[in-house]
Short mmCIF file of C-alpha atoms in Angstrom, two decimals:
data_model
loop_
_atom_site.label_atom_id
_atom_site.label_comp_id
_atom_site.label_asym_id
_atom_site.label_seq_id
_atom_site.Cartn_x
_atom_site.Cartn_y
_atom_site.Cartn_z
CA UNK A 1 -84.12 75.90 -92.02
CA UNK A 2 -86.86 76.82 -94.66
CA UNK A 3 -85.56 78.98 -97.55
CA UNK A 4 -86.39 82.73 -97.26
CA UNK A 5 -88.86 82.33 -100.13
CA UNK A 6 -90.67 79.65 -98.14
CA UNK A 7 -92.14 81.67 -95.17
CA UNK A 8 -95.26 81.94 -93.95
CA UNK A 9 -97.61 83.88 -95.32
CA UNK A 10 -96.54 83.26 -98.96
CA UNK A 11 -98.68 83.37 -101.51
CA UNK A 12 -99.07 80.66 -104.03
CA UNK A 13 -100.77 79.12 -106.86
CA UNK A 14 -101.32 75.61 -108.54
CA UNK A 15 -102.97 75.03 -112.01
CA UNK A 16 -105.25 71.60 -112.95
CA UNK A 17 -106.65 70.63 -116.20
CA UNK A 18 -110.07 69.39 -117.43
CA UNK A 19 -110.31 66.51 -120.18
CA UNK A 20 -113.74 67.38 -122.42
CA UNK A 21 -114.25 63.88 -121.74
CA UNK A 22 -114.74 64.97 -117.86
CA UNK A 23 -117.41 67.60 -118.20
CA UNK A 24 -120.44 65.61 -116.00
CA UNK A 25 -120.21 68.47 -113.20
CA UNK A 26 -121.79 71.02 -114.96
CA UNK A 27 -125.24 71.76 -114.31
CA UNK A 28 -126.45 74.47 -116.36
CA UNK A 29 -129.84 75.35 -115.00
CA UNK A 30 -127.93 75.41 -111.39
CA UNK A 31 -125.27 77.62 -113.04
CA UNK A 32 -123.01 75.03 -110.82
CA UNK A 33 -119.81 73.46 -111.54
CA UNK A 34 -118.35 70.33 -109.58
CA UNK A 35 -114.40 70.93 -110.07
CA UNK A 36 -111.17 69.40 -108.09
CA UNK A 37 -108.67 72.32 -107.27
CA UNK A 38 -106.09 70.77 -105.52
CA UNK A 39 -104.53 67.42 -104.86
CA UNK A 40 -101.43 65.82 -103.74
CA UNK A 41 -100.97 64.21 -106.71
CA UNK A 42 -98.76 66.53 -108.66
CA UNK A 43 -95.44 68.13 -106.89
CA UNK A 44 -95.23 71.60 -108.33
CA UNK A 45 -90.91 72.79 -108.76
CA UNK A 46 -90.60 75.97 -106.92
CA UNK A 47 -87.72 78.70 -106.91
CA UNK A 48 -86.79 76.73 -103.51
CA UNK A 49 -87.63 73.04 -103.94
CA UNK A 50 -90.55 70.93 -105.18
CA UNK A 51 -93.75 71.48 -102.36
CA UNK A 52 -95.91 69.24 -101.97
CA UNK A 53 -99.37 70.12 -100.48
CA UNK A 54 -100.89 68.38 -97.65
CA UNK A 55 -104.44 66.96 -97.81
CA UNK A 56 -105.13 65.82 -94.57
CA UNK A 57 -107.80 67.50 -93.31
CA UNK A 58 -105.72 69.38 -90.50
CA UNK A 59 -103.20 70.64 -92.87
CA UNK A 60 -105.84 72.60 -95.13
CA UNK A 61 -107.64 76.02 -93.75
CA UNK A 62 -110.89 75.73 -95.51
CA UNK A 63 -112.73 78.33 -93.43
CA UNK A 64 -112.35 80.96 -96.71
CA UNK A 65 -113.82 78.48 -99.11
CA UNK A 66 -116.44 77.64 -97.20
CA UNK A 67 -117.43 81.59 -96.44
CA UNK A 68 -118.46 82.08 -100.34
CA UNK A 69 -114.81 82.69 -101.62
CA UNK A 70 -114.70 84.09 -105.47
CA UNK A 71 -114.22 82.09 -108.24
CA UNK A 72 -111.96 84.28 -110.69
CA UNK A 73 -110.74 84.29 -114.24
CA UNK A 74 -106.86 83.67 -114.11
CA UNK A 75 -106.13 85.19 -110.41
CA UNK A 76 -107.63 88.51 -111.71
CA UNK A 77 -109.96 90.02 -108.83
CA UNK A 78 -111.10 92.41 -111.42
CA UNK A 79 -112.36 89.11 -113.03
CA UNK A 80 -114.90 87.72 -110.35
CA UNK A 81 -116.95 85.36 -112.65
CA UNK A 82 -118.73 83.28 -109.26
CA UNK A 83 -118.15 82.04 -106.15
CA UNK A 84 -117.41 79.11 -103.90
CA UNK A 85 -120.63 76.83 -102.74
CA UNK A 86 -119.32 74.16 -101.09
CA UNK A 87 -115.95 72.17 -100.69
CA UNK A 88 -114.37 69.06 -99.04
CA UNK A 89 -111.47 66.80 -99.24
CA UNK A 90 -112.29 62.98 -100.21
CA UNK A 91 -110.97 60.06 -98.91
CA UNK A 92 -108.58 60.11 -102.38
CA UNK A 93 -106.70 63.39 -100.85
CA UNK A 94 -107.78 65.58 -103.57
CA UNK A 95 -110.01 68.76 -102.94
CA UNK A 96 -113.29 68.88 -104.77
CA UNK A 97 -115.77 72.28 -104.63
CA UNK A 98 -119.39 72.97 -106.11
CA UNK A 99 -118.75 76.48 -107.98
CA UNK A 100 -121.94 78.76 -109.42
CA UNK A 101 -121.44 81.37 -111.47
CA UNK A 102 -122.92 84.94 -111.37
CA UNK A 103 -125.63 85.68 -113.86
CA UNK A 104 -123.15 88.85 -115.33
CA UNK A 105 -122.70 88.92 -119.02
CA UNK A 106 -118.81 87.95 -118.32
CA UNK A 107 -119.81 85.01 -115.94
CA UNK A 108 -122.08 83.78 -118.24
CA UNK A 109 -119.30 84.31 -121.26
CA UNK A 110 -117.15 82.12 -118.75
CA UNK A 111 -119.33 79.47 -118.18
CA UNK A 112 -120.30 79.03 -121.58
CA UNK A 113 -116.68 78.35 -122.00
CA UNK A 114 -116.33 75.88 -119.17
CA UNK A 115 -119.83 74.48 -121.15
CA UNK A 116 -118.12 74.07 -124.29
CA UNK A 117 -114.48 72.58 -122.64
CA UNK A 118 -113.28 76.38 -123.86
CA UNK A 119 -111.65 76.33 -120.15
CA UNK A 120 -110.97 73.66 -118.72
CA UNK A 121 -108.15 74.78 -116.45
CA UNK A 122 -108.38 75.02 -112.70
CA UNK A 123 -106.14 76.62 -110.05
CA UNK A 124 -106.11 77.42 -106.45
CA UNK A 125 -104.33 80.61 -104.84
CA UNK A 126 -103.44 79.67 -101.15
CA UNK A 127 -101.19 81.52 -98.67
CA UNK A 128 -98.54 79.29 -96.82
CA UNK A 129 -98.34 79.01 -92.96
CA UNK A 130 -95.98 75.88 -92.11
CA UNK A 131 -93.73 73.57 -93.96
CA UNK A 132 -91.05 70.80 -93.52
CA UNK A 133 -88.53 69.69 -95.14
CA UNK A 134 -89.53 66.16 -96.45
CA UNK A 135 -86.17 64.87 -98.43
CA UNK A 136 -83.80 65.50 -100.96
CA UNK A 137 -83.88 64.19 -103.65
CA UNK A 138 -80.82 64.60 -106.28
CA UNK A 139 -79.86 67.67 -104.99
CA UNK A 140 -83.35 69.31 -104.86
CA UNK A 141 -85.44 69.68 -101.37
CA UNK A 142 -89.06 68.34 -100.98
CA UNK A 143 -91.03 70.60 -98.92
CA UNK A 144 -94.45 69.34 -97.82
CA UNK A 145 -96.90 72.25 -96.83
CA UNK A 146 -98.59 71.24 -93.71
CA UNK A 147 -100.55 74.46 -93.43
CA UNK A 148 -102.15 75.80 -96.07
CA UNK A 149 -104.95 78.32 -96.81
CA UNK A 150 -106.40 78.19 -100.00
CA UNK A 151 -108.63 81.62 -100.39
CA UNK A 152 -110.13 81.94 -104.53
CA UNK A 153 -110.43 79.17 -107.17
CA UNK A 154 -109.25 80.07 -110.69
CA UNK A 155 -110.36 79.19 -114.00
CA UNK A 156 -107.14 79.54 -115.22
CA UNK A 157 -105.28 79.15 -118.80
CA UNK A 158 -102.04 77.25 -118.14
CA UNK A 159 -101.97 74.00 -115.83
CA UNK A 160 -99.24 72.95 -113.98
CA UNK A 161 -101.34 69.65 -112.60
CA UNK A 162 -103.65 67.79 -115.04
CA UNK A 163 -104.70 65.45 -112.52
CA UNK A 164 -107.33 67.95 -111.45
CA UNK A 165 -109.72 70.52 -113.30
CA UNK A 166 -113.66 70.88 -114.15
CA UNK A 167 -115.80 67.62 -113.98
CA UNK A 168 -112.55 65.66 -112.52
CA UNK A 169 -114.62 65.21 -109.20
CA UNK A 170 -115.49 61.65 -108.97
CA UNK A 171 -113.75 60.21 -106.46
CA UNK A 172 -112.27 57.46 -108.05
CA UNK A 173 -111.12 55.04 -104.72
#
């Protein structure tokens, strides 16, 4: 049984980081931004267990992304800075988008930042459909999300997963 906090239909969110080092997305005449905003890589501790998401390509609903989703400051969406051009997951299990920001004064404040390594922090808000309990582990449950629905890409200011962030799109395999 899947704790109460663990339904479906929860809403969730993941942080990444960006090294300055890792800035070779960027391309400022595009206003575009080549970031990673998810990957498996990093288990996140919830109130009900550690979740793991799932990055096979049926476990991840990408039709929101791929509609022109916004790209927001910190989950505010009084904060819509740009939005989603393009995403996809690589062969590495990590999921990658092309991001342009608006031509606003505050988008272009923001992207300056991202410019400049100012922000270098990613995260993802998704909604949770399915999950299963993958192991214990010392007393605390795994829970991999097999259905998943990521809907606005953050440029965020705390990270909980450095393994993914602005210019960390290579795919490295």
């Amino acid at each position: 049984k899947l704790p109460d906090d663990l339904r479906a239909g929860a809403n969730a969110t993941r942080h990444f980081t960006l090294r300055a080092e890792d800035r070779q997305g960027i391309d400022v005449d595009a206003r575009t931004v080549t970031l990673a905003f998810s990957s498996e890589t990093r288990a996140v501790v919830r109130s009900w267990g550690v979740e793991i998401l799932d990055h096979a390509a049926k476990s991840i609903r990408l039709s929101r992304l791929k509609s022109g989703a916004p790209l927001l400051v910190n989950h505010d969406t009084n904060d819509h800075v740009g939005v989603i051009e393009s995403v996809q997951i690589g062969a590495d299990r990590v999921a990658r988008a092309v991001v342009r920001f608006g031509k606003s004064a505050r988008a272009g404040e923001v992207f300056q930042d991202v410019i400049d390594g100012i922000r270098p922090n990613v995260s993802v808000g998704y909604l949770i459909h399915a999950a299963v309990l993958e192991s214990e582990k010392d007393g605390q449950s795994v829970y991999r999300i097999t259905d998943w629905e990521p809907y606005e890409i953050t440029l965020a200011s705390i990270p909980a997963d450095i393994t993914v962030g602005v210019g960390r799109s290579a795919d490295k395999t």
